[in-house]
Amino acid sequence: MRRRAGVGAIQRQKIQQDKFKEKGSEIQENQLEQMTLQMEKFREKLEEFAAKHKTEIKKNPQFRKQFQEMCASIGVDPLASGKGFWCEMLGVGDFYYELGVQIVELCVATSHRNGGVISLEEALRRLNHRRRQDNQISTDDLVRAVKKLRVLGSGMEVVATGSSQFIYSIPGELSMDHTTLLQHAENVGHMTVSSAASNLGWTQERVGRTVDHLLRIGVAWRDDQDRPPTYWFPAFFQQCTTAE
Amino acid sequence: MDRWYWCNSSLTSGEVVSTTVNGIRLYDGDKKTGYDDGRLTLTNHRLLWRHETQSSSLGLHLSLVVLVEEEAGSFTSSPKLLLHLAQPPHSQPAGPVAASSNSFIKLSFKHGGYSSFHQVLQKAIDNHGWEKAPSLPCNYGKQPGGKAIHTGILGIERAIQAKQEETNQNISHAFEDLKNLMGLAKDMVSLSKSISNKIKERSGDVSADDTTQFRSYLLSLGIDDPVTREAFGSETQYHHNLAKEITQALEDPVKEAGGVMLLSEVYCRINRARGLQLLSPEDVMHACHVMKKLGLSLNLHTFESGVQVVQITGLDQEKVVEATVEVLNCHEVDGVSAGDLARDCGMPLLLAQERLLQAEQCAKAVRDESSEGLRFFPNLFFSRS
């Protein structure tokens, strides 16, 4: 249709647009119907799948991981809601949400000791200790469960420092300086302000400020009996003892 | 070779296919036969060999297998399985060879896979499936008549490997099914995207019912759609119901905890109470968000640091601050840290921290930051000036 100037052309254009809109709304209705049908079909398929492989998901960490990755790749979050199909039929939800509860409880129980930072290995060990042999969880399971907990606002997240990963349950962000210092601390186990300053190439004042914050939130402990005072990090104690 | 007999490929009652493998040549003793490049099927009763051009199969009853040995392959030959056989019963139907001097046969695996097949074959033999008495995979030395005795570590190892093999097969089926399922889900994700676009472009033209239905589909599938989320929020009727449920379940515990409870603790408690059909963290958060709108007796409060708590509606913030100041006044000399307040009043550390910060914001408390930690004191600048 050639466009021409003039009122007539404009009117024609408007009529055309209205017609397209109508058609569009028809198509959209059809699309919603189509989606309804597809949802039904999907529900059936999912039920079949669940009947065959539900236990596989519960027992096999590899399979769970594969399942999660495939969901992520198509843009679906099977853990978004307990009301979702995935949870209702496959029971993936119960597995991860229960794990979430256990993680929160573990962090609360240990935070007086480590200030809210616990290594992923220690968490994994403690949680698996309570579970049956054929019901063990993997690192991937733990990371995913913590990711979901973030939304509760207690600052739960998994942070990688150096070679290992830690679960933080401290609200309020930790800056780059804090995490860098923690990374360094993980390697050495304990440090003084001057040792850290020389190793990291920072000023003593910068180290002091950073470690003070960590001290305040309980992630670092200070040994005043030492001259100069040394700083220790309970979250990394396990690493140090195993390293020796 | 005379233990094989002609049969068709149909299974008898109670017979179940275990596995199949291609590229098998049959050997009479050490001699190659003309039966090459066939498909070997293992059931719980027999071995069936068939070439794709033929309609009938060769069958070998598993009860005749005395011992199975492996022969690794070399440059010139493929790996083989050696089967020692017992005498055939007189009732056996006709086979390709009437009589053979060899009492063993070999199966040559041109395309490999002989080791895993061995495991499955061994398991099938041990099971005595043809006797219709499905026994456990490990029959240590119980069989008479010189069958392979599975005693000792080797027997245990074989049993474990057989179980693993079975698990692996289950997993590969599972992965296949998973792939198909995901394909279907992917289609629906793209369909939902196009519907969402339509909604975005023609907002106002789409009926409320349709939108509600669409949003519930998104919830069921776990698709996060920014468009509908911005326009309508994430809360659906489901969350409204959850909000009521949480309020009912946790009103008393929250009161007992001093009127305030951390959201993460709410999450733990409600899930512990439910036992099954647990709620996701997002469900709990969305549900608490709508509490205010619904005018329930609990509502959600978010502090500046991002900490979220559920508290009794109408919790007088003034009173809370006053209570905190009371505690501060008792410790005028040393000050109060978050840990102290948490311990004294029996509240979680995060909450104690927030209370002190809140008091500071109302100018009722002042802070002392040092390397000893963060401590709070009553604001004497105001009260005594």
XYZ file of C-alpha atoms in Angstrom:
629
model
C 0.000 0.000 0.000
C 1.558 3.213 -1.073
C 1.524 5.996 1.388
C 0.314 9.303 0.129
C -0.204 12.594 1.774
C -3.593 13.919 2.652
C -6.389 13.340 5.113
C -7.703 10.397 3.164
C -4.397 8.611 3.429
C -4.200 9.234 7.128
C -7.679 7.894 7.647
C -6.915 4.836 5.609
C -3.792 4.274 7.614
C -5.754 4.485 10.837
C -8.315 1.977 9.619
C -5.523 -0.333 8.629
C -3.894 -0.041 12.011
C -7.164 -0.736 13.766
C -7.625 -3.834 11.671
C -4.154 -5.007 12.571
C -4.885 -4.387 16.222
C -8.012 -6.488 15.974
C -6.152 -9.257 14.297
C -3.436 -8.880 16.870
C -5.861 -9.288 19.712
C -7.325 -12.355 18.015
C -3.885 -13.825 17.689
C -3.147 -12.970 21.259
C -6.283 -14.715 22.465
C -5.315 -17.691 20.425
C -1.857 -17.582 21.882
C -3.212 -17.691 25.385
C -5.445 -20.609 24.451
C -2.466 -22.234 22.868
C -0.466 -21.727 26.015
C -3.236 -23.214 28.116
C -3.221 -26.321 25.961
C 0.532 -26.554 26.061
C 0.562 -26.162 29.826
C -1.763 -29.130 30.124
C 0.416 -31.204 27.869
C 3.499 -30.147 29.761
C 1.895 -31.003 33.059
C 1.201 -34.534 31.831
C 4.726 -34.956 30.529
C 6.118 -33.713 33.790
C 3.971 -36.162 35.721
C 5.273 -39.006 33.576
C 8.817 -37.837 34.088
C 8.285 -37.547 37.806
C 6.817 -41.010 38.050
C 9.942 -42.443 36.503
C 12.710 -40.245 37.803
C 11.607 -38.524 40.979
C 13.829 -40.671 43.174
C 16.728 -40.100 40.822
C 16.548 -36.403 41.547
C 16.516 -36.997 45.265
C 19.385 -39.451 45.265
C 21.714 -38.313 42.514
C 23.551 -34.983 42.850
C 24.865 -35.199 39.292
C 21.405 -35.539 37.898
C 20.135 -32.706 40.056
C 22.875 -30.447 38.793
C 22.169 -31.384 35.187
C 18.495 -30.708 35.742
C 19.154 -27.287 37.245
C 21.534 -26.315 34.467
C 19.080 -27.296 31.782
C 16.337 -25.298 33.442
C 18.612 -22.294 33.695
C 19.567 -22.540 30.040
C 15.973 -22.254 28.907
C 15.162 -19.447 31.323
C 13.155 -21.355 33.892
C 13.712 -21.328 37.639
C 12.348 -24.521 39.137
C 12.917 -23.203 42.640
C 11.173 -19.879 42.245
C 8.044 -20.966 43.995
C 6.802 -23.925 45.966
C 3.635 -23.612 43.932
C 5.402 -24.228 40.624
C 4.915 -27.400 38.623
C 8.477 -28.450 39.233
C 8.077 -28.430 42.971
C 4.599 -29.898 43.053
C 5.421 -32.828 40.835
C 9.125 -33.418 41.048
C 9.568 -32.382 44.640
C 12.760 -30.460 43.830
C 11.515 -27.669 46.018
C 11.283 -29.641 49.215
C 14.849 -30.808 48.777
C 16.356 -27.330 48.338
C 14.081 -25.464 50.724
C 14.734 -27.956 53.490
C 18.431 -27.545 52.797
C 17.926 -23.784 53.027
C 16.422 -24.134 56.471
C 19.352 -26.267 57.591
C 21.839 -23.734 56.244
C 20.171 -20.829 58.039
C 20.169 -22.778 61.278
C 23.788 -23.764 60.831
C 24.854 -20.164 60.227
C 22.963 -18.946 63.277
C 24.487 -21.681 65.409
C 28.051 -20.970 64.353
C 27.999 -17.208 63.936
C 29.068 -16.525 67.490
C 32.274 -18.354 66.689
C 33.043 -17.242 63.154
C 31.189 -13.967 62.871
C 28.948 -15.197 60.089
C 31.528 -16.603 57.731
C 31.671 -20.347 57.325
C 33.635 -22.268 54.728
C 31.654 -24.237 52.200
C 33.552 -27.401 53.058
C 32.778 -27.144 56.734
C 29.116 -26.486 56.000
C 29.015 -29.419 53.582
C 30.656 -31.707 56.102
C 28.355 -30.752 58.929
C 25.199 -30.997 56.890
C 26.133 -34.310 55.282
C 27.009 -35.712 58.668
C 23.361 -35.667 59.605
C 22.143 -37.213 56.384
C 21.924 -40.803 55.232
C 24.657 -42.121 52.992
C 22.446 -42.276 49.939
C 21.064 -38.819 50.562
C 24.226 -36.740 50.562
C 24.358 -33.218 49.174
C 26.932 -31.772 46.817
C 28.635 -28.386 46.683
C 26.377 -27.428 43.808
C 23.277 -28.169 45.899
C 24.590 -25.986 48.712
C 25.420 -23.071 46.437
C 22.016 -23.133 44.816
C 20.205 -23.289 48.133
C 22.150 -20.299 49.467
C 21.426 -18.336 46.314
C 17.756 -18.697 46.988
C 18.120 -17.570 50.586
C 19.550 -14.242 49.602
C 16.128 -12.773 49.114
C 15.371 -13.097 52.836
C 17.605 -10.149 53.565
C 19.999 -11.628 56.071
C 22.845 -11.156 53.653
C 23.308 -14.812 52.823
C 25.551 -15.392 49.893
C 28.394 -17.518 48.671
C 31.634 -15.639 48.201
C 34.742 -17.068 46.639
C 37.907 -15.895 48.290
C 41.075 -17.306 46.889
C 40.815 -20.984 46.352
C 37.819 -21.692 48.500
C 34.255 -20.607 48.874
C 32.519 -19.291 51.925
C 28.956 -18.758 52.998
C 28.490 -15.279 54.367
C 25.533 -14.415 56.510
C 26.364 -10.782 57.123
C 23.967 -8.151 55.888
C 25.458 -5.048 54.404
C 28.029 -5.365 51.687
C 31.612 -6.198 52.296
C 33.863 -4.065 50.163
C 36.647 -5.251 47.882
C 39.164 -4.374 50.550
C 37.474 -6.623 53.057
C 37.334 -9.574 50.727
C 40.923 -9.049 49.596
C 42.107 -8.993 53.165
C 40.065 -12.116 53.920
C 41.627 -13.805 50.940
C 45.060 -12.978 52.240
C 44.078 -14.104 55.724
C 42.908 -17.415 54.357
C 46.378 -18.089 53.056
C 48.290 -17.095 56.148
C 45.825 -17.945 58.916
C 46.804 -15.040 61.086
C 48.465 -11.715 60.499
C 49.577 -8.438 61.974
C 48.794 -5.066 60.513
C 52.341 -4.647 59.262
C 52.625 -8.136 57.772
C 49.405 -7.651 55.872
C 50.460 -4.188 54.752
C 53.712 -5.428 53.301
C 52.155 -8.506 51.697
C 49.319 -6.614 50.086
C 51.197 -3.448 49.331
C 48.734 -1.329 51.286
C 49.329 1.425 53.799
C 49.128 0.414 57.413
C 46.221 2.732 57.871
C 44.264 1.021 55.125
C 44.894 -2.378 56.635
C 43.978 -1.064 60.032
C 40.677 0.326 58.859
C 39.739 -2.851 57.021
C 40.653 -5.230 59.796
C 38.867 -3.050 62.329
C 35.619 -3.484 60.456
C 36.125 -7.233 60.304
C 36.880 -7.171 64.007
C 33.705 -5.281 64.723
C 31.501 -7.692 62.865
C 33.204 -10.594 64.541
C 34.906 -12.170 61.568
C 38.329 -11.353 62.954
C 39.635 -11.843 66.457
C 42.490 -9.943 67.982
C 45.160 -11.354 70.223
C 46.339 -8.480 72.374
C 48.823 -10.598 74.270
C 50.994 -10.584 71.196
C 53.201 -7.609 70.462
C 52.206 -6.311 67.972
C 48.658 -7.654 68.189
C 47.875 -10.464 65.791
C 44.560 -11.012 64.099
C 42.976 -14.442 63.688
C 40.081 -15.571 61.552
C 38.009 -18.411 62.980
C 36.332 -19.054 59.674
C 39.636 -20.287 58.300
C 40.751 -22.335 61.280
C 39.807 -25.596 59.635
C 41.965 -24.794 56.648
C 44.957 -23.982 58.776
C 44.832 -27.168 60.803
C 44.405 -29.351 57.742
C 47.159 -27.502 55.922
C 49.607 -28.323 58.650
C 27.778 -74.203 18.751
C 25.183 -76.892 19.065
C 23.645 -75.218 22.068
C 22.183 -72.508 19.871
C 18.705 -73.149 18.464
C 16.469 -71.375 16.000
C 13.660 -69.352 17.408
C 11.769 -66.192 16.702
C 12.462 -62.977 18.523
C 9.343 -62.961 20.633
C 9.785 -63.182 24.351
C 8.266 -65.838 26.532
C 6.234 -64.948 29.572
C 8.311 -63.514 32.336
C 11.138 -62.804 29.940
C 12.480 -59.292 29.972
C 15.139 -57.702 27.781
C 18.206 -56.573 29.697
C 20.413 -55.047 27.055
C 21.368 -55.279 23.404
C 24.630 -54.776 21.609
C 25.596 -54.734 17.941
C 28.469 -56.023 15.891
C 28.677 -59.505 17.412
C 30.246 -62.484 15.738
C 29.680 -65.989 17.012
C 32.585 -68.419 17.365
C 32.274 -72.156 17.651
C 35.039 -72.854 20.091
C 37.945 -70.945 18.616
C 36.633 -71.108 15.066
C 34.840 -68.245 13.439
C 31.373 -69.017 12.182
C 29.511 -67.307 9.426
C 27.255 -65.622 11.966
C 28.814 -62.211 11.889
C 27.800 -58.640 12.569
C 24.646 -59.452 14.362
C 22.653 -57.930 17.140
C 22.940 -59.734 20.447
C 20.100 -59.352 22.891
C 20.351 -60.424 26.483
C 17.189 -61.246 28.357
C 16.797 -62.669 31.810
C 16.299 -66.127 30.245
C 18.472 -66.312 27.147
C 20.860 -64.795 24.685
C 19.341 -63.993 21.303
C 21.453 -63.370 18.237
C 19.974 -61.971 15.049
C 21.300 -60.550 11.814
C 19.262 -57.668 10.462
C 18.549 -59.479 7.205
C 17.070 -62.475 8.954
C 13.740 -62.762 10.626
C 14.567 -65.588 12.984
C 17.040 -65.495 15.807
C 19.474 -67.860 17.388
C 18.760 -68.482 21.011
C 20.966 -69.757 23.770
C 19.490 -70.556 27.134
C 21.374 -68.963 30.007
C 21.030 -72.051 32.142
C 23.620 -73.695 29.877
C 26.270 -71.109 30.622
C 28.713 -72.448 33.162
C 31.398 -69.771 33.110
C 32.039 -66.495 31.343
C 35.553 -65.290 30.671
C 36.901 -62.185 29.033
C 39.477 -62.110 26.281
C 40.915 -58.718 25.712
C 41.320 -57.620 22.140
C 44.560 -57.006 20.282
C 45.516 -55.361 17.036
C 44.305 -58.202 14.962
C 41.335 -59.363 16.943
C 38.382 -57.821 18.693
C 37.743 -58.366 22.384
C 35.729 -61.477 23.117
C 33.665 -63.087 25.764
C 34.214 -66.802 26.206
C 31.237 -68.798 27.386
C 31.716 -72.307 28.721
C 28.562 -74.306 28.150
C 26.966 -77.364 29.639
C 25.385 -80.194 27.615
C 22.151 -79.186 25.924
C 18.978 -80.938 27.008
C 17.490 -83.441 24.575
C 14.354 -81.362 24.335
C 16.180 -78.502 22.718
C 14.743 -77.454 19.326
C 16.829 -77.631 16.172
C 19.753 -75.379 15.749
C 22.255 -74.451 13.063
C 24.721 -77.146 14.090
C 23.604 -80.597 15.111
C 26.648 -81.527 17.091
C 29.802 -79.763 17.982
C 32.971 -80.994 19.584
C 33.463 -77.734 21.438
C 31.792 -77.069 24.705
C 32.513 -73.386 24.633
C 31.628 -70.512 22.360
C 32.961 -67.059 21.921
C 31.222 -63.767 21.291
C 33.367 -61.261 19.473
C 32.538 -57.613 20.061
C 33.570 -55.704 16.980
C 32.346 -52.413 18.333
C 33.447 -52.964 21.895
C 31.258 -52.876 24.962
C 32.221 -56.357 25.999
C 33.136 -55.502 29.544
C 29.832 -53.917 30.436
C 27.978 -56.655 28.610
C 29.908 -59.174 30.681
C 28.653 -57.547 33.865
C 25.063 -57.634 32.727
C 25.375 -61.167 31.416
C 26.889 -62.368 34.662
C 24.111 -60.764 36.595
C 21.481 -62.369 34.392
C 23.071 -65.757 34.837
C 23.291 -65.351 38.592
C 19.702 -64.292 38.780
C 18.376 -67.585 37.396
C 15.531 -65.613 35.914
C 14.302 -68.644 34.001
C 13.498 -70.455 37.210
C 11.041 -67.695 37.989
C 12.588 -67.267 41.368
C 14.117 -63.828 41.219
C 16.952 -64.144 43.630
C 19.467 -61.600 44.852
C 22.334 -60.834 42.524
C 24.938 -62.415 44.789
C 24.505 -66.143 45.154
C 27.741 -67.039 46.727
C 28.589 -70.602 45.860
C 25.054 -71.874 46.219
C 24.578 -73.294 42.766
C 25.279 -76.924 42.159
C 26.568 -78.217 38.871
C 29.746 -76.226 38.591
C 28.481 -72.777 37.838
C 30.817 -69.895 38.467
C 31.072 -69.461 42.203
C 30.913 -65.848 43.262
C 32.751 -65.987 46.499
C 35.270 -63.637 47.763
C 36.149 -60.125 46.841
C 35.850 -60.732 43.135
C 32.258 -61.753 43.551
C 31.485 -58.692 45.628
C 33.201 -56.427 43.145
C 31.260 -57.947 40.290
C 28.017 -57.411 42.146
C 28.844 -53.774 42.844
C 29.843 -53.177 39.263
C 26.675 -54.798 38.031
C 24.617 -52.520 40.257
C 26.506 -49.484 39.011
C 25.921 -50.531 35.472
C 22.239 -50.754 36.139
C 22.249 -47.328 37.776
C 24.111 -45.891 34.820
C 21.536 -47.265 32.475
C 18.784 -45.729 34.548
C 20.558 -42.402 34.483
C 20.989 -42.390 30.738
C 17.296 -43.077 30.319
C 16.610 -40.320 32.768
C 18.785 -37.880 30.835
C 17.014 -38.737 27.618
C 13.656 -38.090 29.200
C 14.985 -34.912 30.754
C 16.114 -33.605 27.383
C 12.713 -34.211 25.889
C 11.017 -32.513 28.792
C 13.249 -29.479 28.517
C 12.519 -29.197 24.823
C 8.851 -28.869 25.643
C 9.513 -26.364 28.383
C 11.643 -24.275 26.041
C 8.768 -23.931 23.606
C 6.569 -22.653 26.343
C 9.132 -20.140 27.488
C 9.236 -18.573 24.015
C 5.460 -18.610 23.789
C 5.207 -16.860 27.109
C 7.705 -14.250 25.953
C 5.628 -13.381 22.932
C 2.459 -13.164 25.005
C 4.253 -10.920 27.446
C 5.314 -8.645 24.601
C 1.738 -8.407 23.483
C 0.715 -7.389 26.951
C 3.401 -4.756 27.054
C 2.405 -3.229 23.742
C -1.293 -3.256 24.264
C -1.656 -2.608 27.936
C -5.261 -1.832 28.647
C -6.550 -4.052 25.872
C -5.749 -7.267 27.630
C -8.431 -8.444 29.984
C -7.624 -8.713 33.651
C -8.665 -12.365 33.721
C -6.296 -13.257 30.936
C -3.458 -11.482 32.627
C -4.125 -13.206 35.926
C -4.205 -16.556 34.188
C -0.988 -15.770 32.353
C 0.736 -14.713 35.535
C -0.261 -17.920 37.266
C 1.255 -19.855 34.359
C 4.469 -17.932 34.799
C 4.469 -18.842 38.466
C 3.863 -22.504 37.702
C 6.712 -22.662 35.250
C 9.097 -20.532 37.255
C 9.565 -17.935 34.523
C 10.536 -14.484 35.648
C 8.975 -11.929 33.350
C 10.131 -8.375 34.037
C 7.234 -6.851 32.128
C 4.434 -8.358 34.143
C 6.450 -8.050 37.303
C 6.813 -4.311 36.895
C 3.251 -3.826 35.874
C 1.487 -6.081 38.336
C 3.989 -7.066 40.957
C 4.944 -10.621 41.738
C 2.215 -11.336 44.203
C -0.623 -13.557 43.174
C -3.603 -14.926 45.011
C -1.382 -17.740 46.154
C 0.779 -15.276 48.036
C -2.248 -13.626 49.577
C -3.307 -16.970 50.996
C 0.217 -17.665 52.183
C 0.307 -14.334 53.978
C -2.773 -15.291 55.951
C -1.333 -18.712 56.715
C 1.962 -17.305 57.953
C 0.225 -14.728 60.103
C -1.946 -17.341 61.688
C 0.911 -19.720 62.339
C 3.458 -17.249 63.581
C 1.549 -14.495 65.360
C 2.108 -15.993 68.790
C 5.754 -16.930 68.303
C 6.467 -13.426 67.058
C 4.784 -11.944 70.118
C 6.843 -14.181 72.351
C 10.013 -13.144 70.579
C 9.323 -9.568 71.538
C 7.135 -8.609 68.641
C 9.835 -8.840 66.016
C 11.283 -11.779 64.124
C 13.890 -11.978 61.355
C 12.506 -12.976 57.989
C 15.002 -15.816 57.708
C 13.699 -17.191 60.975
C 10.130 -16.876 59.725
C 11.175 -18.903 56.699
C 12.658 -21.630 58.888
C 9.719 -21.788 61.250
C 6.975 -21.893 58.672
C 8.743 -24.625 56.733
C 9.428 -26.636 59.842
C 5.762 -26.327 60.717
C 4.671 -27.424 57.259
C 6.952 -30.431 56.985
C 5.928 -31.101 53.408
C 5.163 -28.885 50.444
C 7.703 -26.381 51.622
C 7.741 -22.740 50.635
C 10.514 -21.131 48.667
C 12.280 -18.108 50.172
C 10.714 -16.011 47.460
C 7.249 -17.278 48.336
C 7.783 -16.267 51.951
C 9.121 -12.867 51.006
C 6.322 -12.069 48.573
C 3.745 -13.278 51.061
C 5.114 -11.009 53.778
C 5.125 -8.089 51.374
C 1.383 -8.258 50.931
C 0.662 -8.524 54.618
C 0.350 -4.782 54.989
C -1.982 -4.506 52.041
C -4.217 -7.128 53.525
C -4.206 -5.419 56.881
C -3.033 -8.478 58.773
C -1.728 -8.411 62.284
C 1.844 -8.956 61.144
C 3.773 -6.988 58.601
C 7.163 -6.788 56.967
C 9.658 -4.095 57.781
C 12.896 -3.512 55.941
C 15.799 -1.752 57.568
C 18.249 0.368 55.676
C 20.905 -2.287 55.741
C 18.558 -4.634 53.924
C 17.665 -6.723 56.944
C 14.016 -7.726 56.836
C 11.887 -8.475 59.843
C 8.313 -9.466 60.444
C 6.753 -7.562 63.263
C 3.436 -6.990 64.944
C 1.436 -4.345 63.178
C 1.245 -1.212 65.160
C 4.433 -2.013 66.956
C 5.087 1.355 68.333
C 8.499 2.324 67.067
C 8.692 4.942 69.781
C 8.260 2.303 72.457
C 10.947 0.155 70.900
C 13.383 3.035 70.923
C 12.470 3.864 74.507
C 13.125 0.270 75.532
C 16.513 0.371 73.865
C 17.392 3.618 75.587
C 16.429 2.053 78.920
C 19.037 -0.627 78.357
C 21.570 1.998 77.369
C 20.882 3.994 80.496
C 21.704 0.979 82.608
C 25.121 0.777 81.003
C 26.094 4.415 80.942
C 29.688 3.720 81.795
C 30.645 0.936 79.423
C 28.141 1.347 76.683
C 26.245 -1.403 74.960
C 27.359 -3.365 71.931
C 25.058 -5.281 69.630
C 26.265 -8.508 71.197
C 25.489 -7.241 74.696
C 21.992 -6.173 73.747
C 21.387 -9.468 71.974
C 22.443 -11.425 75.012
C 20.610 -9.295 77.562
C 17.307 -9.144 75.755
C 17.438 -12.533 74.086
C 17.122 -11.329 70.531
C 19.137 -12.194 67.442
C 22.315 -10.271 66.818
C 21.100 -8.674 63.612
C 18.030 -7.364 65.338
C 19.990 -5.934 68.220
C 22.212 -4.136 65.748
C 19.234 -2.634 63.991
C 17.654 -1.509 67.237
C 20.767 0.365 68.251
C 21.090 1.986 64.846
C 17.457 2.966 65.011
C 17.908 4.574 68.390
C 20.863 6.471 66.994
C 18.778 7.726 64.103
C 16.214 9.059 66.533
C 19.051 10.899 68.260
C 18.541 8.939 71.443
C 21.849 7.134 71.265
C 25.380 7.902 70.208
C 28.039 5.534 68.951
C 31.631 4.970 69.854
C 33.553 3.270 67.097
C 36.885 1.910 68.092
C 38.932 -1.154 67.523
C 37.161 -2.567 70.566
C 34.092 -2.664 68.421
C 31.016 -0.568 68.013
C 29.388 0.476 71.261
C 26.414 2.716 71.942
C 25.742 5.148 74.750
C 22.716 7.193 75.727
C 22.720 10.559 74.065
C 23.631 12.736 76.997
C 24.281 15.672 74.703
C 20.564 16.018 74.249
C 19.204 14.778 77.507
C 21.501 16.803 79.694
C 21.829 19.964 77.708
